[in-house]
mmCIF file of C-alpha atoms in Angstrom:
data_model
loop_
_atom_site.group_PDB
_atom_site.id
_atom_site.type_symbol
_atom_site.label_atom_id
_atom_site.label_comp_id
_atom_site.label_asym_id
_atom_site.label_seq_id
_atom_site.Cartn_x
_atom_site.Cartn_y
_atom_site.Cartn_z
ATOM 1 C CA MET O 27 -38.778 40.797 -26.615
ATOM 2 C CA PHE O 28 -35.779 39.633 -28.405
ATOM 3 C CA CYS O 29 -34.768 36.121 -29.805
ATOM 4 C CA SER O 30 -31.318 35.184 -30.774
ATOM 5 C CA PHE O 31 -30.238 32.347 -32.287
ATOM 6 C CA THR O 32 -26.582 30.861 -32.215
ATOM 7 C CA GLN O 33 -25.267 29.131 -35.021
ATOM 8 C CA LYS O 34 -23.157 26.280 -34.203
ATOM 9 C CA TYR O 35 -19.945 25.677 -36.339
ATOM 10 C CA PRO O 36 -17.346 22.894 -36.019
ATOM 11 C CA PRO O 37 -14.447 23.910 -33.805
ATOM 12 C CA VAL O 38 -12.036 26.412 -35.027
ATOM 13 C CA LYS O 39 -8.729 27.018 -33.687
ATOM 14 C CA PHE O 40 -7.448 30.356 -32.946
ATOM 15 C CA LEU O 41 -4.574 31.990 -35.098
ATOM 16 C CA SER O 42 -2.975 35.393 -34.424
ATOM 17 C CA GLU O 43 -3.133 37.763 -37.359
ATOM 18 C CA LYS O 44 0.512 37.151 -38.418
ATOM 19 C CA ASP O 45 -0.388 33.497 -38.519
ATOM 20 C CA ARG O 46 -3.988 33.445 -40.199
ATOM 21 C CA LYS O 47 -3.900 33.235 -43.932
ATOM 22 C CA ARG O 48 -6.641 34.517 -46.453
ATOM 23 C CA ILE O 49 -7.331 31.615 -48.646
ATOM 24 C CA LEU O 50 -9.312 31.351 -51.593
ATOM 25 C CA ILE O 51 -10.722 28.086 -52.760
ATOM 26 C CA THR O 52 -11.891 27.739 -56.596
ATOM 27 C CA GLY O 53 -14.697 24.823 -56.606
ATOM 28 C CA GLY O 54 -14.715 25.190 -52.945
ATOM 29 C CA ALA O 55 -18.281 23.963 -52.609
ATOM 30 C CA GLY O 56 -17.480 20.757 -54.640
ATOM 31 C CA PHE O 57 -16.431 17.228 -53.394
ATOM 32 C CA VAL O 58 -12.632 17.768 -52.576
ATOM 33 C CA GLY O 59 -13.186 21.937 -52.171
ATOM 34 C CA SER O 60 -15.823 21.413 -49.514
ATOM 35 C CA HIS O 61 -13.299 19.088 -47.428
ATOM 36 C CA LEU O 62 -10.504 21.414 -47.865
ATOM 37 C CA THR O 63 -12.813 24.218 -46.714
ATOM 38 C CA ASP O 64 -13.451 22.397 -43.453
ATOM 39 C CA LYS O 65 -9.782 21.680 -42.704
ATOM 40 C CA LEU O 66 -8.581 25.223 -43.544
ATOM 41 C CA MET O 67 -11.533 26.680 -41.595
ATOM 42 C CA MET O 68 -10.874 24.477 -38.482
ATOM 43 C CA ASP O 69 -7.177 25.330 -38.449
ATOM 44 C CA GLY O 70 -8.424 29.130 -38.114
ATOM 45 C CA HIS O 71 -7.631 30.530 -41.528
ATOM 46 C CA GLU O 72 -9.911 33.029 -43.318
ATOM 47 C CA VAL O 73 -11.618 31.108 -46.138
ATOM 48 C CA THR O 74 -13.154 32.332 -49.302
ATOM 49 C CA VAL O 75 -15.230 29.732 -51.494
ATOM 50 C CA VAL O 76 -15.834 30.638 -55.170
ATOM 51 C CA ASP O 77 -18.168 28.317 -57.064
ATOM 52 C CA ASN O 78 -20.642 28.580 -60.026
ATOM 53 C CA PHE O 79 -22.460 25.412 -58.510
ATOM 54 C CA PHE O 80 -22.225 23.598 -61.773
ATOM 55 C CA THR O 81 -21.171 20.392 -59.946
ATOM 56 C CA GLY O 82 -20.576 22.017 -56.207
ATOM 57 C CA ARG O 83 -23.567 22.062 -53.781
ATOM 58 C CA LYS O 84 -24.154 24.874 -51.387
ATOM 59 C CA ARG O 85 -25.046 22.179 -48.456
ATOM 60 C CA ASN O 86 -21.169 20.850 -48.849
ATOM 61 C CA VAL O 87 -20.248 24.201 -46.936
ATOM 62 C CA GLU O 88 -23.393 25.396 -45.575
ATOM 63 C CA HIS O 89 -22.377 24.651 -41.977
ATOM 64 C CA TRP O 90 -20.067 27.584 -42.310
ATOM 65 C CA ILE O 91 -22.140 30.210 -43.457
ATOM 66 C CA GLY O 92 -22.157 33.072 -41.278
ATOM 67 C CA HIS O 93 -18.958 32.450 -39.609
ATOM 68 C CA GLU O 94 -16.796 35.483 -39.529
ATOM 69 C CA ASN O 95 -13.931 33.646 -41.179
ATOM 70 C CA PHE O 96 -15.923 32.502 -44.166
ATOM 71 C CA GLU O 97 -17.078 33.923 -47.322
ATOM 72 C CA LEU O 98 -19.025 32.159 -50.131
ATOM 73 C CA ILE O 99 -19.043 33.805 -53.713
ATOM 74 C CA ASN O 100 -21.193 32.357 -56.520
ATOM 75 C CA HIS O 101 -18.678 33.270 -59.599
ATOM 76 C CA ASP O 102 -17.706 31.356 -62.617
ATOM 77 C CA VAL O 103 -13.714 31.472 -62.631
ATOM 78 C CA VAL O 104 -13.864 32.085 -66.559
ATOM 79 C CA GLU O 105 -14.688 35.505 -65.718
ATOM 80 C CA PRO O 106 -11.974 37.575 -63.825
ATOM 81 C CA LEU O 107 -12.362 37.975 -59.798
ATOM 82 C CA TYR O 108 -10.447 40.645 -58.045
ATOM 83 C CA ILE O 109 -9.631 39.699 -54.434
ATOM 84 C CA GLU O 110 -6.625 39.989 -52.120
ATOM 85 C CA VAL O 111 -5.471 36.618 -51.000
ATOM 86 C CA ASP O 112 -2.624 34.963 -49.332
ATOM 87 C CA GLN O 113 -2.929 31.537 -51.078
ATOM 88 C CA ILE O 114 -5.241 30.153 -53.954
ATOM 89 C CA TYR O 115 -6.477 26.325 -54.172
ATOM 90 C CA HIS O 116 -7.536 26.273 -57.601
ATOM 91 C CA LEU O 117 -9.814 23.512 -57.971
ATOM 92 C CA ALA O 118 -12.640 24.520 -60.272
ATOM 93 C CA SER O 119 -13.303 22.153 -63.039
ATOM 94 C CA PRO O 120 -16.043 19.362 -63.420
ATOM 95 C CA ALA O 121 -14.372 16.164 -62.695
ATOM 96 C CA SER O 122 -16.404 12.880 -63.493
ATOM 97 C CA PRO O 123 -17.105 11.954 -67.095
ATOM 98 C CA PRO O 124 -20.621 12.663 -67.069
ATOM 99 C CA ASN O 125 -20.010 16.269 -65.983
ATOM 100 C CA TYR O 126 -16.876 17.143 -68.084
ATOM 101 C CA MET O 127 -18.464 15.545 -71.268
ATOM 102 C CA TYR O 128 -21.584 17.497 -71.103
ATOM 103 C CA ASN O 129 -20.058 20.794 -71.984
ATOM 104 C CA PRO O 130 -16.565 19.931 -73.288
ATOM 105 C CA ILE O 131 -16.295 23.773 -74.361
ATOM 106 C CA LYS O 132 -17.099 24.940 -70.746
ATOM 107 C CA THR O 133 -14.644 22.246 -69.212
ATOM 108 C CA LEU O 134 -11.854 23.509 -71.611
ATOM 109 C CA LYS O 135 -12.630 26.977 -70.606
ATOM 110 C CA THR O 136 -12.591 26.424 -67.094
ATOM 111 C CA ASN O 137 -9.248 24.658 -66.979
ATOM 112 C CA THR O 138 -7.705 27.273 -69.161
ATOM 113 C CA ILE O 139 -9.106 30.525 -68.802
ATOM 114 C CA GLY O 140 -10.125 29.886 -65.519
ATOM 115 C CA THR O 141 -6.485 28.874 -64.437
ATOM 116 C CA LEU O 142 -5.363 31.807 -66.570
ATOM 117 C CA ASN O 143 -7.502 34.356 -64.283
ATOM 118 C CA MET O 144 -6.202 32.724 -60.972
ATOM 119 C CA LEU O 145 -2.700 33.271 -62.240
ATOM 120 C CA GLY O 146 -3.052 36.783 -63.236
ATOM 121 C CA GLU O 147 -4.629 37.394 -60.033
ATOM 122 C CA LEU O 148 -1.715 36.283 -58.092
ATOM 123 C CA LYS O 149 0.656 37.998 -60.665
ATOM 124 C CA SER O 150 -0.636 41.240 -59.367
ATOM 125 C CA LEU O 151 -0.504 40.305 -55.583
ATOM 126 C CA PHE O 152 2.785 38.285 -55.629
ATOM 127 C CA PHE O 153 1.113 35.408 -53.592
ATOM 128 C CA ARG O 154 1.086 31.618 -54.138
ATOM 129 C CA LEU O 155 -1.257 29.360 -56.005
ATOM 130 C CA THR O 156 -1.637 25.777 -55.904
ATOM 131 C CA SER O 157 -3.270 24.378 -59.100
ATOM 132 C CA PHE O 158 -4.311 20.921 -58.307
ATOM 133 C CA LYS O 159 -4.690 18.866 -61.404
ATOM 134 C CA CYS O 160 -5.785 15.200 -61.791
ATOM 135 C CA PHE O 161 -3.598 14.044 -64.926
ATOM 136 C CA LEU O 162 -3.928 10.621 -65.857
ATOM 137 C CA SER O 163 -3.077 8.635 -68.879
ATOM 138 C CA ILE O 164 -5.225 6.734 -71.107
ATOM 139 C CA ASP O 165 -2.631 3.944 -71.408
ATOM 140 C CA PRO O 166 0.277 4.379 -69.356
ATOM 141 C CA GLU O 167 3.468 3.256 -70.574
ATOM 142 C CA VAL O 168 5.268 3.567 -67.328
ATOM 143 C CA HIS O 169 3.911 1.737 -64.359
ATOM 144 C CA PRO O 170 3.686 2.959 -61.605
ATOM 145 C CA GLN O 171 3.451 6.253 -63.111
ATOM 146 C CA ASN O 172 5.892 8.904 -61.557
ATOM 147 C CA GLU O 173 5.786 12.794 -61.974
ATOM 148 C CA ASP O 174 8.336 12.669 -64.798
ATOM 149 C CA TYR O 175 6.095 10.434 -66.900
ATOM 150 C CA TRP O 176 4.526 12.728 -69.557
ATOM 151 C CA GLY O 177 1.379 10.762 -70.306
ATOM 152 C CA HIS O 178 -0.174 8.815 -73.196
ATOM 153 C CA VAL O 179 -3.286 10.464 -73.854
ATOM 154 C CA ASN O 180 -5.762 10.920 -76.836
ATOM 155 C CA PRO O 181 -6.094 14.669 -77.799
ATOM 156 C CA ILE O 182 -9.407 14.295 -79.884
ATOM 157 C CA GLY O 183 -11.159 11.391 -77.588
ATOM 158 C CA PRO O 184 -14.064 11.802 -75.397
ATOM 159 C CA ARG O 185 -12.217 12.764 -72.407
ATOM 160 C CA ALA O 186 -9.672 15.138 -74.143
ATOM 161 C CA CYS O 187 -11.462 18.401 -72.919
ATOM 162 C CA TYR O 188 -10.554 17.417 -69.559
ATOM 163 C CA ASP O 189 -7.034 15.724 -70.154
ATOM 164 C CA GLU O 190 -5.820 18.420 -72.290
ATOM 165 C CA GLY O 191 -7.344 21.234 -70.479
ATOM 166 C CA LYS O 192 -5.188 20.180 -67.539
ATOM 167 C CA ARG O 193 -2.148 19.722 -69.415
ATOM 168 C CA VAL O 194 -2.473 23.145 -70.756
ATOM 169 C CA ALA O 195 -3.368 24.436 -67.308
ATOM 170 C CA GLU O 196 0.054 23.134 -65.839
ATOM 171 C CA THR O 197 1.802 24.640 -68.491
ATOM 172 C CA MET O 198 0.351 28.079 -67.685
ATOM 173 C CA CYS O 199 1.415 27.361 -64.070
ATOM 174 C CA TYR O 200 5.017 26.950 -65.249
ATOM 175 C CA ALA O 201 5.163 29.710 -67.453
ATOM 176 C CA TYR O 202 3.669 32.037 -64.740
ATOM 177 C CA MET O 203 6.455 30.725 -62.264
ATOM 178 C CA LYS O 204 9.152 32.049 -64.530
ATOM 179 C CA GLN O 205 7.513 35.327 -63.985
ATOM 180 C CA GLY O 206 7.630 35.201 -60.004
ATOM 181 C CA VAL O 207 4.288 33.516 -59.223
ATOM 182 C CA GLU O 208 5.021 30.670 -56.946
ATOM 183 C CA VAL O 209 2.988 27.446 -57.944
ATOM 184 C CA ARG O 210 2.279 24.059 -56.566
ATOM 185 C CA VAL O 211 0.840 21.318 -58.828
ATOM 186 C CA ALA O 212 -0.666 18.096 -57.560
ATOM 187 C CA ARG O 213 -1.932 14.912 -59.201
ATOM 188 C CA TYR O 214 -4.380 12.889 -57.652
ATOM 189 C CA SER O 215 -7.397 10.598 -57.352
ATOM 190 C CA TYR O 216 -9.895 10.366 -54.497
ATOM 191 C CA PHE O 217 -13.241 9.000 -53.086
ATOM 192 C CA GLY O 218 -15.456 9.491 -50.079
ATOM 193 C CA PRO O 219 -18.301 11.513 -48.639
ATOM 194 C CA ARG O 220 -19.928 14.367 -50.890
ATOM 195 C CA MET O 221 -19.390 12.745 -53.882
ATOM 196 C CA HIS O 222 -22.519 13.076 -56.280
ATOM 197 C CA MET O 223 -24.454 9.903 -56.494
ATOM 198 C CA ASN O 224 -24.761 10.282 -60.219
ATOM 199 C CA ASP O 225 -20.892 10.979 -60.216
ATOM 200 C CA GLY O 226 -20.403 8.312 -63.099
ATOM 201 C CA ARG O 227 -17.155 6.983 -61.593
ATOM 202 C CA VAL O 228 -16.417 3.448 -60.383
ATOM 203 C CA VAL O 229 -16.693 3.671 -56.651
ATOM 204 C CA SER O 230 -20.006 5.902 -56.680
ATOM 205 C CA ASN O 231 -21.414 3.658 -59.343
ATOM 206 C CA PHE O 232 -20.743 0.414 -57.583
ATOM 207 C CA ILE O 233 -21.945 1.517 -54.184
ATOM 208 C CA LEU O 234 -25.245 3.064 -55.625
ATOM 209 C CA GLN O 235 -25.823 0.046 -57.539
ATOM 210 C CA ALA O 236 -25.184 -2.363 -54.631
ATOM 211 C CA LEU O 237 -27.405 -0.462 -52.311
ATOM 212 C CA GLN O 238 -30.425 -0.635 -54.688
ATOM 213 C CA GLY O 239 -29.756 -4.202 -55.486
ATOM 214 C CA GLU O 240 -28.842 -3.617 -59.233
ATOM 215 C CA PRO O 241 -26.236 -5.339 -61.078
ATOM 216 C CA LEU O 242 -22.782 -3.767 -60.483
ATOM 217 C CA THR O 243 -21.773 -3.007 -64.038
ATOM 218 C CA VAL O 244 -18.235 -3.735 -65.041
ATOM 219 C CA TYR O 245 -16.950 -2.490 -68.481
ATOM 220 C CA GLY O 246 -14.586 -4.933 -70.119
ATOM 221 C CA PRO O 247 -13.046 -8.021 -68.255
ATOM 222 C CA GLY O 248 -12.522 -5.991 -64.929
ATOM 223 C CA THR O 249 -8.865 -6.586 -65.119
ATOM 224 C CA GLN O 250 -8.460 -2.621 -65.306
ATOM 225 C CA THR O 251 -6.607 -1.371 -62.285
ATOM 226 C CA ARG O 252 -7.266 1.605 -60.107
ATOM 227 C CA ALA O 253 -5.739 3.156 -56.861
ATOM 228 C CA PHE O 254 -8.162 5.183 -54.783
ATOM 229 C CA GLN O 255 -7.576 7.110 -51.860
ATOM 230 C CA TYR O 256 -9.709 8.677 -49.220
ATOM 231 C CA VAL O 257 -10.406 12.295 -49.474
ATOM 232 C CA SER O 258 -8.928 13.191 -45.770
ATOM 233 C CA ASP O 259 -5.647 11.700 -46.874
ATOM 234 C CA LEU O 260 -5.761 14.057 -50.106
ATOM 235 C CA VAL O 261 -6.807 17.002 -48.229
ATOM 236 C CA ASN O 262 -3.728 16.528 -45.951
ATOM 237 C CA GLY O 263 -1.504 16.371 -48.722
ATOM 238 C CA LEU O 264 -2.849 19.391 -50.598
ATOM 239 C CA VAL O 265 -2.287 21.409 -47.488
ATOM 240 C CA ALA O 266 1.442 19.990 -46.982
ATOM 241 C CA LEU O 267 2.143 20.602 -50.536
ATOM 242 C CA MET O 268 1.130 24.206 -50.355
ATOM 243 C CA ASN O 269 3.080 25.117 -47.245
ATOM 244 C CA SER O 270 6.208 23.594 -48.859
ATOM 245 C CA ASN O 271 8.931 24.655 -51.173
ATOM 246 C CA VAL O 272 8.124 22.056 -53.837
ATOM 247 C CA SER O 273 7.359 23.637 -57.138
ATOM 248 C CA SER O 274 7.456 20.769 -59.197
ATOM 249 C CA PRO O 275 4.339 18.334 -59.908
ATOM 250 C CA VAL O 276 3.786 15.932 -57.008
ATOM 251 C CA ASN O 277 1.613 12.514 -56.989
ATOM 252 C CA LEU O 278 -0.617 12.712 -54.165
ATOM 253 C CA GLY O 279 -2.369 9.186 -54.494
ATOM 254 C CA ASN O 280 -2.583 5.735 -52.811
ATOM 255 C CA PRO O 281 -0.115 3.185 -54.165
ATOM 256 C CA GLU O 282 -2.395 0.207 -53.452
ATOM 257 C CA GLU O 283 -3.535 -1.194 -56.853
ATOM 258 C CA HIS O 284 -6.676 -3.246 -57.492
ATOM 259 C CA SER O 285 -8.612 -4.460 -60.378
ATOM 260 C CA ILE O 286 -12.036 -3.122 -61.144
ATOM 261 C CA LEU O 287 -13.597 -6.545 -60.571
ATOM 262 C CA GLU O 288 -11.879 -6.445 -56.934
ATOM 263 C CA PHE O 289 -13.514 -3.301 -56.330
ATOM 264 C CA ALA O 290 -16.749 -4.641 -57.330
ATOM 265 C CA GLN O 291 -16.385 -7.565 -55.177
ATOM 266 C CA LEU O 292 -15.129 -5.687 -52.124
ATOM 267 C CA ILE O 293 -18.059 -3.274 -52.464
ATOM 268 C CA LYS O 294 -20.741 -6.145 -52.741
ATOM 269 C CA LYS O 295 -19.252 -7.539 -49.278
ATOM 270 C CA LEU O 296 -19.067 -4.410 -47.447
ATOM 271 C CA VAL O 297 -22.540 -3.405 -48.472
ATOM 272 C CA GLY O 298 -23.840 -6.873 -47.836
ATOM 273 C CA SER O 299 -25.596 -6.979 -51.361
ATOM 274 C CA GLY O 300 -26.998 -9.690 -53.291
ATOM 275 C CA SER O 301 -26.312 -7.825 -56.712
ATOM 276 C CA GLU O 302 -24.756 -9.812 -59.455
ATOM 277 C CA ILE O 303 -21.760 -8.294 -61.548
ATOM 278 C CA GLN O 304 -22.580 -7.559 -65.101
ATOM 279 C CA PHE O 305 -20.037 -7.349 -67.662
ATOM 280 C CA LEU O 306 -20.413 -5.084 -70.627
ATOM 281 C CA THR O 307 -18.454 -4.011 -73.591
ATOM 282 C CA GLU O 308 -15.361 -2.148 -72.727
ATOM 283 C CA ALA O 309 -15.388 1.541 -72.889
ATOM 284 C CA GLN O 310 -13.435 3.940 -75.287
ATOM 285 C CA ASP O 311 -10.313 5.284 -73.837
ATOM 286 C CA ASP O 312 -10.892 3.310 -70.754
ATOM 287 C CA PRO O 313 -7.377 3.673 -68.690
ATOM 288 C CA GLN O 314 -6.018 -0.018 -68.321
ATOM 289 C CA LYS O 315 -3.528 0.454 -65.423
ATOM 290 C CA ARG O 316 -3.332 3.399 -62.743
ATOM 291 C CA ARG O 317 -0.901 3.315 -59.931
ATOM 292 C CA PRO O 318 0.898 6.497 -58.556
ATOM 293 C CA ASP O 319 4.440 6.238 -57.395
ATOM 294 C CA ILE O 320 4.511 8.609 -54.372
ATOM 295 C CA LYS O 321 8.147 8.359 -53.312
ATOM 296 C CA LYS O 322 8.375 12.082 -53.975
ATOM 297 C CA ALA O 323 5.619 13.027 -51.692
ATOM 298 C CA LYS O 324 7.198 10.945 -49.184
ATOM 299 C CA LEU O 325 10.539 12.070 -49.163
ATOM 300 C CA LEU O 326 9.894 15.902 -49.706
ATOM 301 C CA LEU O 327 6.591 16.364 -47.947
ATOM 302 C CA GLY O 328 6.706 13.509 -45.298
ATOM 303 C CA TRP O 329 3.057 12.486 -46.623
ATOM 304 C CA GLU O 330 1.565 9.215 -47.282
ATOM 305 C CA PRO O 331 -2.097 8.037 -47.118
ATOM 306 C CA VAL O 332 -3.037 6.259 -43.869
ATOM 307 C CA VAL O 333 -6.739 5.573 -44.133
ATOM 308 C CA PRO O 334 -7.163 1.847 -45.102
ATOM 309 C CA LEU O 335 -9.313 1.359 -48.158
ATOM 310 C CA GLU O 336 -12.301 -0.551 -46.237
ATOM 311 C CA GLU O 337 -12.507 1.987 -43.699
ATOM 312 C CA GLY O 338 -12.679 4.776 -46.266
ATOM 313 C CA LEU O 339 -15.313 2.591 -48.464
ATOM 314 C CA ASN O 340 -17.516 2.095 -45.299
ATOM 315 C CA LYS O 341 -17.608 5.855 -44.776
ATOM 316 C CA ALA O 342 -18.472 6.198 -48.148
ATOM 317 C CA ILE O 343 -21.176 3.817 -48.213
ATOM 318 C CA HIS O 344 -22.512 5.330 -45.147
ATOM 319 C CA TYR O 345 -22.788 8.580 -46.692
ATOM 320 C CA PHE O 346 -24.413 7.238 -49.846
ATOM 321 C CA ARG O 347 -27.013 5.277 -47.967
ATOM 322 C CA LYS O 348 -27.851 8.573 -46.200
ATOM 323 C CA GLU O 349 -28.090 10.408 -49.359
ATOM 324 C CA LEU O 350 -30.641 7.749 -50.897
ATOM 325 C CA GLU O 351 -32.695 8.107 -47.753
ATOM 326 C CA TYR O 352 -32.569 12.057 -48.344
ATOM 327 C CA GLN O 353 -33.513 11.548 -52.021
ATOM 328 C CA ALA O 354 -36.295 9.451 -51.558
ATOM 329 C CA ASN O 355 -37.602 11.712 -48.839
ATOM 330 C CA ASN O 356 -37.437 14.379 -51.843
ATOM 331 C CA GLN O 357 -38.845 11.952 -54.435
ATOM 332 C CA TYR O 358 -35.834 11.410 -56.494
ATOM 333 C CA ILE O 359 -33.793 8.433 -57.026
ATOM 334 C CA PRO O 360 -30.378 8.763 -58.617
ATOM 335 C CA LYS O 361 -29.155 6.250 -60.993
ATOM 336 C CA PRO O 362 -25.738 5.676 -61.957
ATOM 337 C CA LYS O 363 -25.084 8.268 -64.762
ATOM 338 C CA PRO O 364 -23.263 7.200 -67.986
ATOM 339 C CA ALA O 365 -20.867 9.236 -69.844
ATOM 340 C CA ARG O 366 -22.196 10.702 -73.129
ATOM 341 C CA ILE O 367 -19.804 9.153 -75.328
ATOM 342 C CA LYS O 368 -20.833 8.632 -79.137
ATOM 343 C CA LYS O 369 -18.737 5.575 -79.396
ATOM 344 C CA GLY O 370 -18.268 2.954 -76.887
ATOM 345 C CA ARG O 371 -19.401 3.121 -73.190
ATOM 346 C CA THR O 372 -19.192 4.929 -69.843
ATOM 347 C CA ARG O 373 -15.611 4.386 -68.723
ATOM 348 C CA HIS O 374 -14.031 3.716 -65.380
ATOM 349 C CA ASN O 375 -12.435 6.570 -63.617
#
């Protein structure tokens, strides 16, 4: 007697051989990478996810395991990788302050040596790399920030391992472009389901604190501003950029700007929480203003975010509530995780 079990996958579009691309996503089991994996798989492409699982999680992509178009490789991009593909989405890097400050040397290596390895791979194949970098200034001198703004960062501060690693990676991309490699560079921010509960950034911290009835911690007066976009908008922008002819950096963000205090009050309302808002000492190198100028993306890609902030936050709240239930059943309740900074406190990101 034989028993067979059929794995059910999300619906996948059929593409002919000439239209189906072989796509590599580094960091593909992470937050953004797993959502990108979902879109590209459902669009009918062959997707290889490479992740060392430092911050990525297998459960983010486990619903694709076994599908003929999907492959998962446990690999660190700091080490060379030899694989034939048509496109590479290079997303490998810890992005939250607690994670990238935990091992700053490793963060630097991932963003520099890892990027160099991906560029070298494509140089030998003559295909396309889209290197997605989140480069944001500590205290921008231009507001809103467009792609021509070079930034104003602290090269020896607590987040320098991340900021400067991204800057060098962009330099590498354009050095390789002069040698014939096609590159695309995006600058973005994001939130949504699959973010780590102890991510350490403002959206996840506030939601977690509100759901658990703890004070929502605001560092400084709360007048610092942020502009967040929902992850599905970002993924659509990344794919549009990859398949465009735009080789210069492009902002993929939501220009709707809110203060940190406004975010805290909105999340309290959406959760229905009675948590108080607690003001603490302002963090070292905490950016004061963030708002992307997305005119270029609108003009050249025909792209702009469409998910309203409250709709995205409600989806994130639903996900985090389920995560709390999951963690409680496994006897682990995460707490908002502060970044490891010797001077000052955790920063809003």
